[in-house]
PDB file of C-alpha atoms in Angstrom:
ATOM      1  CA  MET A   1     -60.377-212.267 -90.490  1.00 87.00           C
ATOM      2  CA  MET A   2     -62.246-209.521 -92.291  1.00 94.00           C
ATOM      3  CA  TRP A   3     -62.838-207.681 -89.022  1.00 95.00           C
ATOM      4  CA  ALA A   4     -59.168-207.931 -88.053  1.00 96.00           C
ATOM      5  CA  GLY A   5     -58.071-206.473 -91.380  1.00 96.00           C
ATOM      6  CA  VAL A   6     -60.663-203.698 -91.189  1.00 97.00           C
ATOM      7  CA  LEU A   7     -59.687-202.690 -87.659  1.00 97.00           C
ATOM      8  CA  VAL A   8     -55.933-202.851 -88.302  1.00 97.00           C
ATOM      9  CA  ALA A   9     -56.385-200.691 -91.400  1.00 97.00           C
ATOM     10  CA  CYS A  10     -58.451-198.166 -89.406  1.00 97.00           C
ATOM     11  CA  ALA A  11     -55.784-198.045 -86.691  1.00 97.00           C
ATOM     12  CA  ALA A  12     -53.023-197.577 -89.269  1.00 96.00           C
ATOM     13  CA  CYS A  13     -54.856-194.729 -90.998  1.00 97.00           C
ATOM     14  CA  TYR A  14     -55.499-193.005 -87.666  1.00 97.00           C
ATOM     15  CA  ALA A  15     -51.874-193.436 -86.630  1.00 96.00           C
ATOM     16  CA  LEU A  16     -50.737-191.751 -89.861  1.00 95.00           C
ATOM     17  CA  LYS A  17     -53.066-188.787 -89.269  1.00 95.00           C
ATOM     18  CA  LEU A  18     -51.885-188.434 -85.671  1.00 94.00           C
ATOM     19  CA  ALA A  19     -48.235-188.812 -86.675  1.00 92.00           C
ATOM     20  CA  GLY A  20     -48.489-185.757 -88.919  1.00 89.00           C
ATOM     21  CA  LEU A  21     -49.824-183.649 -86.066  1.00 89.00           C
ATOM     22  CA  SER A  22     -47.471-185.035 -83.445  1.00 88.00           C
ATOM     23  CA  LEU A  23     -44.087-185.891 -84.919  1.00 85.00           C
ATOM     24  CA  PRO A  24     -41.433-183.177 -85.070  1.00 80.00           C
ATOM     25  CA  ALA A  25     -42.073-181.349 -88.340  1.00 76.00           C
ATOM     26  CA  ARG A  26     -38.514-181.769 -89.593  1.00 79.00           C
ATOM     27  CA  LEU A  27     -38.983-185.542 -89.930  1.00 77.00           C
ATOM     28  CA  LEU A  28     -41.758-185.108 -92.473  1.00 79.00           C
ATOM     29  CA  GLU A  29     -40.447-181.911 -94.017  1.00 80.00           C
ATOM     30  CA  ASP A  30     -37.564-183.795 -95.584  1.00 84.00           C
ATOM     31  CA  ALA A  31     -37.607-182.996 -99.315  1.00 85.00           C
ATOM     32  CA  ARG A  32     -37.702-186.666-100.345  1.00 87.00           C
ATOM     33  CA  VAL A  33     -40.696-187.380 -98.105  1.00 86.00           C
ATOM     34  CA  GLN A  34     -42.512-184.227 -99.219  1.00 87.00           C
ATOM     35  CA  ARG A  35     -42.063-184.999-102.882  1.00 88.00           C
ATOM     36  CA  THR A  36     -42.626-188.748-102.766  1.00 90.00           C
ATOM     37  CA  ILE A  37     -45.755-189.106-100.634  1.00 90.00           C
ATOM     38  CA  PRO A  38     -48.027-187.070-102.961  1.00 90.00           C
ATOM     39  CA  LEU A  39     -47.087-189.464-105.796  1.00 93.00           C
ATOM     40  CA  VAL A  40     -48.302-192.535-103.878  1.00 93.00           C
ATOM     41  CA  PRO A  41     -52.057-191.852-104.185  1.00 93.00           C
ATOM     42  CA  VAL A  42     -51.658-191.013-107.884  1.00 95.00           C
ATOM     43  CA  ALA A  43     -49.966-194.338-108.596  1.00 95.00           C
ATOM     44  CA  LEU A  44     -52.221-196.426-106.338  1.00 94.00           C
ATOM     45  CA  LEU A  45     -55.487-194.939-107.576  1.00 95.00           C
ATOM     46  CA  ALA A  46     -54.384-195.440-111.185  1.00 97.00           C
ATOM     47  CA  ALA A  47     -53.428-199.045-110.432  1.00 96.00           C
ATOM     48  CA  LEU A  48     -56.788-199.587-108.724  1.00 95.00           C
ATOM     49  CA  ILE A  49     -58.627-198.194-111.751  1.00 96.00           C
ATOM     50  CA  ALA A  50     -56.691-200.457-114.112  1.00 96.00           C
ATOM     51  CA  THR A  51     -57.095-203.648-112.082  1.00 94.00           C
ATOM     52  CA  ASN A  52     -60.744-203.068-111.172  1.00 94.00           C
ATOM     53  CA  THR A  53     -61.638-202.310-114.782  1.00 95.00           C
ATOM     54  CA  PHE A  54     -59.604-204.760-116.847  1.00 96.00           C
ATOM     55  CA  SER A  55     -59.405-207.907-114.748  1.00 93.00           C
ATOM     56  CA  THR A  56     -61.425-210.642-113.131  1.00 90.00           C
ATOM     57  CA  GLY A  57     -59.438-212.709-110.675  1.00 86.00           C
ATOM     58  CA  HIS A  58     -56.078-213.354-112.328  1.00 89.00           C
ATOM     59  CA  HIS A  59     -57.291-212.815-115.874  1.00 92.00           C
ATOM     60  CA  LEU A  60     -57.133-209.672-117.955  1.00 94.00           C
ATOM     61  CA  VAL A  61     -60.557-209.086-119.468  1.00 93.00           C
ATOM     62  CA  LEU A  62     -62.265-206.500-121.594  1.00 95.00           C
ATOM     63  CA  ASP A  63     -65.963-206.230-120.725  1.00 94.00           C
ATOM     64  CA  VAL A  64     -68.694-203.656-120.102  1.00 95.00           C
ATOM     65  CA  ARG A  65     -66.615-202.118-117.309  1.00 95.00           C
ATOM     66  CA  ALA A  66     -64.300-200.654-119.954  1.00 97.00           C
ATOM     67  CA  ALA A  67     -67.225-198.793-121.505  1.00 97.00           C
ATOM     68  CA  ALA A  68     -68.339-197.761-118.018  1.00 97.00           C
ATOM     69  CA  ILE A  69     -64.956-196.239-117.156  1.00 97.00           C
ATOM     70  CA  GLY A  70     -65.062-194.443-120.514  1.00 97.00           C
ATOM     71  CA  VAL A  71     -68.331-192.820-119.501  1.00 98.00           C
ATOM     72  CA  ALA A  72     -66.785-191.986-116.115  1.00 97.00           C
ATOM     73  CA  VAL A  73     -63.869-190.253-117.881  1.00 97.00           C
ATOM     74  CA  VAL A  74     -66.323-188.100-119.812  1.00 98.00           C
ATOM     75  CA  ALA A  75     -68.207-187.294-116.600  1.00 97.00           C
ATOM     76  CA  VAL A  76     -64.960-186.279-114.877  1.00 96.00           C
ATOM     77  CA  LEU A  77     -63.961-184.093-117.837  1.00 96.00           C
ATOM     78  CA  LEU A  78     -67.370-182.404-117.574  1.00 97.00           C
ATOM     79  CA  ARG A  79     -66.591-181.792-113.870  1.00 95.00           C
ATOM     80  CA  ALA A  80     -69.552-183.854-112.722  1.00 96.00           C
ATOM     81  CA  PRO A  81     -69.892-184.395-108.950  1.00 95.00           C
ATOM     82  CA  PHE A  82     -68.482-187.559-107.401  1.00 93.00           C
ATOM     83  CA  LEU A  83     -71.798-189.376-107.075  1.00 93.00           C
ATOM     84  CA  VAL A  84     -72.739-188.597-110.690  1.00 96.00           C
ATOM     85  CA  VAL A  85     -69.443-190.059-111.935  1.00 96.00           C
ATOM     86  CA  VAL A  86     -69.987-193.276-109.992  1.00 95.00           C
ATOM     87  CA  VAL A  87     -73.665-193.671-110.848  1.00 95.00           C
ATOM     88  CA  SER A  88     -73.134-192.971-114.560  1.00 96.00           C
ATOM     89  CA  ALA A  89     -70.490-195.708-114.717  1.00 96.00           C
ATOM     90  CA  ALA A  90     -72.674-198.201-112.859  1.00 95.00           C
ATOM     91  CA  ALA A  91     -75.692-197.348-115.017  1.00 96.00           C
ATOM     92  CA  THR A  92     -73.645-197.810-118.197  1.00 96.00           C
ATOM     93  CA  ALA A  93     -72.523-201.275-117.122  1.00 95.00           C
ATOM     94  CA  ALA A  94     -76.040-202.240-116.046  1.00 94.00           C
ATOM     95  CA  LEU A  95     -77.607-201.055-119.313  1.00 95.00           C
ATOM     96  CA  LEU A  96     -75.008-202.746-121.517  1.00 95.00           C
ATOM     97  CA  ARG A  97     -75.609-206.045-119.694  1.00 92.00           C
ATOM     98  CA  LEU A  98     -79.323-205.739-120.393  1.00 90.00           C
ATOM     99  CA  LEU A  99     -78.728-205.422-124.154  1.00 85.00           C
TER     100      LEU A  99
ATOM    101  CA  MET B   1     -73.699-193.258-100.398  1.00 81.00           C
ATOM    102  CA  SER B   2     -71.526-194.748-103.091  1.00 87.00           C
ATOM    103  CA  PHE B   3     -69.049-196.021-100.508  1.00 94.00           C
ATOM    104  CA  GLY B   4     -71.740-197.880 -98.577  1.00 94.00           C
ATOM    105  CA  ALA B   5     -73.095-199.426-101.763  1.00 92.00           C
ATOM    106  CA  ILE B   6     -69.681-200.469-103.097  1.00 92.00           C
ATOM    107  CA  SER B   7     -68.546-201.844 -99.747  1.00 94.00           C
ATOM    108  CA  THR B   8     -71.514-204.132 -99.178  1.00 93.00           C
ATOM    109  CA  ALA B   9     -71.389-205.202-102.832  1.00 91.00           C
ATOM    110  CA  ALA B  10     -67.736-206.159-102.239  1.00 91.00           C
ATOM    111  CA  GLY B  11     -68.836-208.552 -99.512  1.00 91.00           C
ATOM    112  CA  LEU B  12     -68.319-206.558 -96.327  1.00 94.00           C
ATOM    113  CA  SER B  13     -71.098-206.684 -93.763  1.00 94.00           C
ATOM    114  CA  LEU B  14     -73.237-203.688 -92.938  1.00 94.00           C
ATOM    115  CA  LEU B  15     -71.427-203.268 -89.628  1.00 95.00           C
ATOM    116  CA  GLN B  16     -67.954-203.539 -91.216  1.00 96.00           C
ATOM    117  CA  THR B  17     -68.947-200.975 -93.819  1.00 96.00           C
ATOM    118  CA  CYS B  18     -70.135-198.492 -91.200  1.00 96.00           C
ATOM    119  CA  ALA B  19     -67.084-199.197 -89.016  1.00 96.00           C
ATOM    120  CA  LEU B  20     -64.844-198.149 -91.906  1.00 97.00           C
ATOM    121  CA  SER B  21     -66.622-194.817 -92.323  1.00 97.00           C
ATOM    122  CA  VAL B  22     -66.663-194.108 -88.565  1.00 96.00           C
ATOM    123  CA  LEU B  23     -63.170-195.343 -87.684  1.00 97.00           C
ATOM    124  CA  MET B  24     -61.114-194.909 -90.852  1.00 97.00           C
ATOM    125  CA  PHE B  25     -62.835-191.775 -92.169  1.00 96.00           C
ATOM    126  CA  THR B  26     -60.595-191.147 -95.150  1.00 95.00           C
ATOM    127  CA  GLY B  27     -62.406-191.824 -98.405  1.00 92.00           C
ATOM    128  CA  ALA B  28     -59.677-192.982-100.758  1.00 93.00           C
ATOM    129  CA  SER B  29     -58.342-195.516 -98.245  1.00 95.00           C
ATOM    130  CA  GLN B  30     -61.827-196.874 -97.579  1.00 96.00           C
ATOM    131  CA  PHE B  31     -62.557-197.265-101.284  1.00 95.00           C
ATOM    132  CA  ALA B  32     -59.177-198.939-101.771  1.00 95.00           C
ATOM    133  CA  LEU B  33     -59.768-201.511 -99.037  1.00 96.00           C
ATOM    134  CA  VAL B  34     -63.166-202.545-100.345  1.00 95.00           C
ATOM    135  CA  GLY B  35     -61.935-202.313-103.957  1.00 93.00           C
ATOM    136  CA  VAL B  36     -59.195-204.860-103.268  1.00 94.00           C
ATOM    137  CA  VAL B  37     -61.535-207.146-101.313  1.00 94.00           C
ATOM    138  CA  GLY B  38     -64.229-206.862-103.990  1.00 91.00           C
ATOM    139  CA  ALA B  39     -61.714-207.872-106.668  1.00 89.00           C
ATOM    140  CA  GLY B  40     -60.878-211.034-104.744  1.00 88.00           C
ATOM    141  CA  GLY B  41     -57.806-209.808-102.859  1.00 90.00           C
ATOM    142  CA  SER B  42     -57.156-210.549 -99.201  1.00 92.00           C
ATOM    143  CA  VAL B  43     -58.292-208.045 -96.622  1.00 95.00           C
ATOM    144  CA  TRP B  44     -54.620-207.640 -95.619  1.00 95.00           C
ATOM    145  CA  ALA B  45     -53.612-206.519 -99.099  1.00 94.00           C
ATOM    146  CA  GLY B  46     -56.558-204.129 -98.910  1.00 95.00           C
ATOM    147  CA  ALA B  47     -55.467-202.900 -95.486  1.00 96.00           C
ATOM    148  CA  ALA B  48     -51.914-202.275 -96.717  1.00 95.00           C
ATOM    149  CA  THR B  49     -53.203-200.328 -99.720  1.00 95.00           C
ATOM    150  CA  ALA B  50     -55.480-198.287 -97.455  1.00 96.00           C
ATOM    151  CA  ALA B  51     -52.581-197.415 -95.162  1.00 95.00           C
ATOM    152  CA  LEU B  52     -50.363-196.446 -98.101  1.00 94.00           C
ATOM    153  CA  LEU B  53     -53.092-194.160 -99.412  1.00 93.00           C
ATOM    154  CA  GLY B  54     -53.440-192.722 -95.902  1.00 94.00           C
ATOM    155  CA  SER B  55     -49.784-191.651 -95.839  1.00 92.00           C
ATOM    156  CA  ARG B  56     -50.669-188.304 -97.413  1.00 91.00           C
ATOM    157  CA  ASN B  57     -52.756-187.449 -94.342  1.00 93.00           C
ATOM    158  CA  ALA B  58     -49.504-187.369 -92.349  1.00 92.00           C
ATOM    159  CA  LEU B  59     -48.284-184.548 -94.590  1.00 89.00           C
ATOM    160  CA  TYR B  60     -51.552-182.684 -94.051  1.00 91.00           C
ATOM    161  CA  GLY B  61     -51.019-183.035 -90.311  1.00 89.00           C
ATOM    162  CA  VAL B  62     -47.673-181.250 -90.588  1.00 87.00           C
ATOM    163  CA  ARG B  63     -49.336-178.289 -92.284  1.00 86.00           C
ATOM    164  CA  LEU B  64     -52.170-178.247 -89.749  1.00 90.00           C
ATOM    165  CA  SER B  65     -50.083-178.683 -86.602  1.00 86.00           C
ATOM    166  CA  SER B  66     -49.366-174.946 -86.384  1.00 82.00           C
ATOM    167  CA  ILE B  67     -53.104-174.181 -86.564  1.00 84.00           C
ATOM    168  CA  LEU B  68     -54.478-176.854 -84.240  1.00 84.00           C
ATOM    169  CA  ASP B  69     -53.752-177.544 -80.577  1.00 72.00           C
ATOM    170  CA  ARG B  70     -50.468-179.338 -80.122  1.00 67.00           C
ATOM    171  CA  SER B  71     -51.519-181.375 -77.104  1.00 72.00           C
ATOM    172  CA  GLY B  72     -54.341-182.887 -75.152  1.00 81.00           C
ATOM    173  CA  LEU B  73     -57.498-184.762 -75.992  1.00 86.00           C
ATOM    174  CA  ARG B  74     -58.522-182.175 -78.594  1.00 87.00           C
ATOM    175  CA  ARG B  75     -55.553-183.105 -80.714  1.00 89.00           C
ATOM    176  CA  LEU B  76     -56.450-186.800 -80.536  1.00 92.00           C
ATOM    177  CA  LEU B  77     -59.903-185.966 -81.867  1.00 92.00           C
ATOM    178  CA  ALA B  78     -58.591-183.445 -84.401  1.00 93.00           C
ATOM    179  CA  ALA B  79     -56.294-186.114 -85.862  1.00 94.00           C
ATOM    180  CA  HIS B  80     -59.317-188.154 -86.898  1.00 95.00           C
ATOM    181  CA  PHE B  81     -60.492-185.244 -89.065  1.00 95.00           C
ATOM    182  CA  VAL B  82     -57.172-184.696 -90.875  1.00 95.00           C
ATOM    183  CA  ILE B  83     -58.232-185.454 -94.469  1.00 94.00           C
ATOM    184  CA  ASP B  84     -58.145-183.809 -97.912  1.00 91.00           C
ATOM    185  CA  GLU B  85     -61.221-181.646 -97.478  1.00 91.00           C
ATOM    186  CA  THR B  86     -60.569-180.307 -93.959  1.00 93.00           C
ATOM    187  CA  THR B  87     -56.966-179.486 -94.856  1.00 92.00           C
ATOM    188  CA  ALA B  88     -58.015-177.643 -97.996  1.00 90.00           C
ATOM    189  CA  MET B  89     -60.616-175.601 -96.103  1.00 90.00           C
ATOM    190  CA  ALA B  90     -58.280-174.833 -93.183  1.00 91.00           C
ATOM    191  CA  ILE B  91     -55.267-173.674 -95.196  1.00 87.00           C
ATOM    192  CA  ALA B  92     -57.468-171.520 -97.444  1.00 87.00           C
ATOM    193  CA  ARG B  93     -58.025-169.147 -94.462  1.00 87.00           C
ATOM    194  CA  GLU B  94     -55.491-166.527 -93.371  1.00 83.00           C
ATOM    195  CA  ALA B  95     -56.274-165.986 -89.671  1.00 87.00           C
ATOM    196  CA  PRO B  96     -55.494-168.967 -87.380  1.00 87.00           C
ATOM    197  CA  ALA B  97     -58.864-168.682 -85.604  1.00 89.00           C
ATOM    198  CA  GLU B  98     -60.726-168.832 -88.924  1.00 90.00           C
ATOM    199  CA  SER B  99     -58.587-171.758 -90.041  1.00 91.00           C
ATOM    200  CA  ARG B 100     -59.364-173.623 -86.859  1.00 92.00           C
ATOM    201  CA  PHE B 101     -63.066-172.969 -87.278  1.00 92.00           C
ATOM    202  CA  ALA B 102     -62.999-174.061 -90.932  1.00 93.00           C
ATOM    203  CA  PHE B 103     -61.186-177.257 -89.965  1.00 94.00           C
ATOM    204  CA  TRP B 104     -63.632-178.260 -87.237  1.00 94.00           C
ATOM    205  CA  ALA B 105     -66.773-177.182 -89.103  1.00 94.00           C
ATOM    206  CA  THR B 106     -65.750-179.063 -92.256  1.00 94.00           C
ATOM    207  CA  GLY B 107     -64.641-182.083 -90.262  1.00 94.00           C
ATOM    208  CA  VAL B 108     -67.824-182.433 -88.209  1.00 95.00           C
ATOM    209  CA  ALA B 109     -70.153-181.764 -91.161  1.00 94.00           C
ATOM    210  CA  LEU B 110     -68.345-184.238 -93.416  1.00 94.00           C
ATOM    211  CA  PHE B 111     -68.206-186.849 -90.680  1.00 96.00           C
ATOM    212  CA  VAL B 112     -71.965-186.686 -90.158  1.00 95.00           C
ATOM    213  CA  PHE B 113     -72.904-186.718 -93.841  1.00 94.00           C
ATOM    214  CA  TRP B 114     -70.280-189.291 -94.825  1.00 95.00           C
ATOM    215  CA  ASN B 115     -71.552-191.718 -92.205  1.00 96.00           C
ATOM    216  CA  LEU B 116     -75.237-191.155 -92.929  1.00 95.00           C
ATOM    217  CA  GLY B 117     -74.507-191.610 -96.638  1.00 94.00           C
ATOM    218  CA  THR B 118     -72.547-194.788 -95.963  1.00 95.00           C
ATOM    219  CA  LEU B 119     -75.418-196.251 -93.970  1.00 95.00           C
ATOM    220  CA  ALA B 120     -77.970-195.324 -96.643  1.00 93.00           C
ATOM    221  CA  GLY B 121     -75.864-196.791 -99.460  1.00 92.00           C
ATOM    222  CA  ALA B 122     -75.094-199.934 -97.482  1.00 93.00           C
ATOM    223  CA  LEU B 123     -78.755-200.490 -96.610  1.00 92.00           C
ATOM    224  CA  ALA B 124     -79.764-199.929-100.229  1.00 88.00           C
ATOM    225  CA  THR B 125     -77.502-202.677-101.587  1.00 85.00           C
ATOM    226  CA  HIS B 126     -77.579-204.938 -98.548  1.00 77.00           C
ATOM    227  CA  PHE B 127     -80.542-206.790 -99.973  1.00 77.00           C
ATOM    228  CA  VAL B 128     -79.451-206.852-103.624  1.00 77.00           C
ATOM    229  CA  PRO B 129     -78.752-210.480-104.560  1.00 72.00           C
ATOM    230  CA  ASP B 130     -76.447-209.786-107.523  1.00 78.00           C
ATOM    231  CA  PRO B 131     -74.636-206.420-107.502  1.00 76.00           C
ATOM    232  CA  LYS B 132     -73.642-206.913-111.156  1.00 77.00           C
ATOM    233  CA  VAL B 133     -77.243-206.330-112.245  1.00 79.00           C
ATOM    234  CA  PHE B 134     -76.939-202.737-111.078  1.00 85.00           C
ATOM    235  CA  GLY B 135     -73.472-202.339-112.550  1.00 87.00           C
ATOM    236  CA  LEU B 136     -72.002-202.086-109.074  1.00 88.00           C
ATOM    237  CA  ASP B 137     -68.825-203.824-110.212  1.00 90.00           C
ATOM    238  CA  ALA B 138     -68.187-200.805-112.477  1.00 93.00           C
ATOM    239  CA  ALA B 139     -68.647-198.371-109.580  1.00 93.00           C
ATOM    240  CA  PRO B 140     -65.269-198.825-107.803  1.00 93.00           C
ATOM    241  CA  PRO B 141     -63.063-197.884-110.790  1.00 95.00           C
ATOM    242  CA  ALA B 142     -65.277-194.841-111.424  1.00 96.00           C
ATOM    243  CA  ALA B 143     -64.899-193.823-107.771  1.00 94.00           C
ATOM    244  CA  PHE B 144     -61.109-194.201-108.004  1.00 94.00           C
ATOM    245  CA  LEU B 145     -61.130-192.116-111.171  1.00 96.00           C
ATOM    246  CA  ALA B 146     -63.090-189.323-109.493  1.00 95.00           C
ATOM    247  CA  LEU B 147     -60.588-189.369-106.620  1.00 93.00           C
ATOM    248  CA  LEU B 148     -57.608-189.412-108.986  1.00 95.00           C
ATOM    249  CA  ALA B 149     -58.695-186.698-111.421  1.00 94.00           C
ATOM    250  CA  PRO B 150     -57.957-183.668-109.194  1.00 92.00           C
ATOM    251  CA  ARG B 151     -54.386-184.955-108.711  1.00 92.00           C
ATOM    252  CA  LEU B 152     -53.602-185.068-112.437  1.00 93.00           C
ATOM    253  CA  ARG B 153     -53.099-181.388-113.137  1.00 88.00           C
ATOM    254  CA  ALA B 154     -49.551-181.726-114.489  1.00 91.00           C
ATOM    255  CA  ARG B 155     -47.721-183.935-116.965  1.00 93.00           C
ATOM    256  CA  GLU B 156     -45.684-185.878-114.421  1.00 93.00           C
ATOM    257  CA  PRO B 157     -48.593-187.260-112.376  1.00 94.00           C
ATOM    258  CA  MET B 158     -50.321-188.226-115.620  1.00 95.00           C
ATOM    259  CA  ALA B 159     -47.267-190.175-116.742  1.00 96.00           C
ATOM    260  CA  ILE B 160     -46.994-191.813-113.303  1.00 96.00           C
ATOM    261  CA  ALA B 161     -50.687-192.751-113.362  1.00 97.00           C
ATOM    262  CA  PHE B 162     -50.388-194.319-116.802  1.00 97.00           C
ATOM    263  CA  ALA B 163     -47.242-196.250-115.886  1.00 97.00           C
ATOM    264  CA  ALA B 164     -48.806-197.443-112.626  1.00 97.00           C
ATOM    265  CA  GLY B 165     -51.865-198.773-114.443  1.00 97.00           C
ATOM    266  CA  VAL B 166     -49.735-200.666-116.962  1.00 97.00           C
ATOM    267  CA  VAL B 167     -47.426-202.128-114.299  1.00 97.00           C
ATOM    268  CA  ALA B 168     -50.401-203.288-112.210  1.00 96.00           C
ATOM    269  CA  LEU B 169     -51.977-205.074-115.181  1.00 96.00           C
ATOM    270  CA  VAL B 170     -48.696-206.700-116.206  1.00 96.00           C
ATOM    271  CA  CYS B 171     -48.136-208.078-112.680  1.00 95.00           C
ATOM    272  CA  LEU B 172     -51.720-209.124-112.147  1.00 94.00           C
ATOM    273  CA  PRO B 173     -51.735-212.631-113.679  1.00 94.00           C
ATOM    274  CA  PHE B 174     -48.647-213.723-111.725  1.00 94.00           C
ATOM    275  CA  VAL B 175     -49.138-212.591-108.116  1.00 92.00           C
ATOM    276  CA  PRO B 176     -51.940-212.844-105.525  1.00 90.00           C
ATOM    277  CA  ALA B 177     -54.797-210.345-105.899  1.00 87.00           C
ATOM    278  CA  GLY B 178     -53.999-206.983-104.351  1.00 88.00           C
ATOM    279  CA  VAL B 179     -50.242-207.496-104.573  1.00 92.00           C
ATOM    280  CA  PRO B 180     -49.890-205.548-107.882  1.00 93.00           C
ATOM    281  CA  LEU B 181     -50.908-202.466-105.882  1.00 93.00           C
ATOM    282  CA  LEU B 182     -48.129-203.015-103.372  1.00 93.00           C
ATOM    283  CA  ILE B 183     -45.609-203.495-106.190  1.00 95.00           C
ATOM    284  CA  VAL B 184     -46.759-200.203-107.718  1.00 95.00           C
ATOM    285  CA  ALA B 185     -46.449-198.482-104.330  1.00 93.00           C
ATOM    286  CA  VAL B 186     -42.863-199.682-103.866  1.00 94.00           C
ATOM    287  CA  LEU B 187     -41.902-198.629-107.398  1.00 95.00           C
ATOM    288  CA  VAL B 188     -43.369-195.146-107.080  1.00 94.00           C
ATOM    289  CA  ALA B 189     -41.694-194.663-103.694  1.00 93.00           C
ATOM    290  CA  VAL B 190     -38.320-195.636-105.168  1.00 94.00           C
ATOM    291  CA  PHE B 191     -38.951-193.347-108.123  1.00 94.00           C
ATOM    292  CA  GLY B 192     -39.914-190.451-105.857  1.00 92.00           C
ATOM    293  CA  VAL B 193     -36.866-190.794-103.612  1.00 90.00           C
ATOM    294  CA  LEU B 194     -34.430-191.194-106.516  1.00 91.00           C
ATOM    295  CA  ARG B 195     -35.907-188.236-108.368  1.00 86.00           C
ATOM    296  CA  SER B 196     -35.813-185.841-105.427  1.00 78.00           C
ATOM    297  CA  GLY B 197     -32.290-186.986-104.553  1.00 68.00           C
ATOM    298  CA  ARG B 198     -30.998-185.467-107.764  1.00 59.00           C
TER     299      ARG B 198
END
């Protein structure tokens, strides 16, 4: 099941990349498409941040992950590299659990 | 590295983790799939989210199609490398030959390092019994934040991001895991189409 989902997702992502190179440009140069698609990652990434930080299963929770994302926000504002942002958040959560 | 670590911590096997980096090769979508699975969602909800996040690569392809070969096997391979970084490097050059070179050089280099990093990260956490001890459950949201930040340079995307986060949390207790993301995707698509129709 996991493999099927992984492979279908890979195929879908490749198809989207190839579609951009192959389809007639006018299909994707439509103003609505051009202005809507860039909004999708903004909304989805924000939703992923919210759900991965403030929930466990079907419950809203406030735990050390909230502090960790706070540290990540600071790291992003300081223009830290990707890996530093991720590691600082993980380290914050790990340290707070030790306390 | 962080992708490999997060993916195996989310419950994907070493081979599945590496397959994602080799075959999907678009960071945000990969993180989304394992983020949904790690939070208890079905792999299909994760796959749908990954595909939705991959839609922007189609727009990059349109901008790159004038630079890259329009036909043949080369285009099939080039398509695999159509991602944020290669597009940014290619369109930053004026001359088509330089653009082409920037695209391929960035694509090949990133592909190699991304996959080596994935393997290293996956191996590192493969043998960790409880990922929570290393705070690995806090790593996915931080990764999403780092991916989101460069897209928030204006007021509108900030407002959309905030609204999307709130909507996802409000839906979360009532629908299967992963589905709040799909609801958010539908809403933002409707918003985008309505707004540009005006």
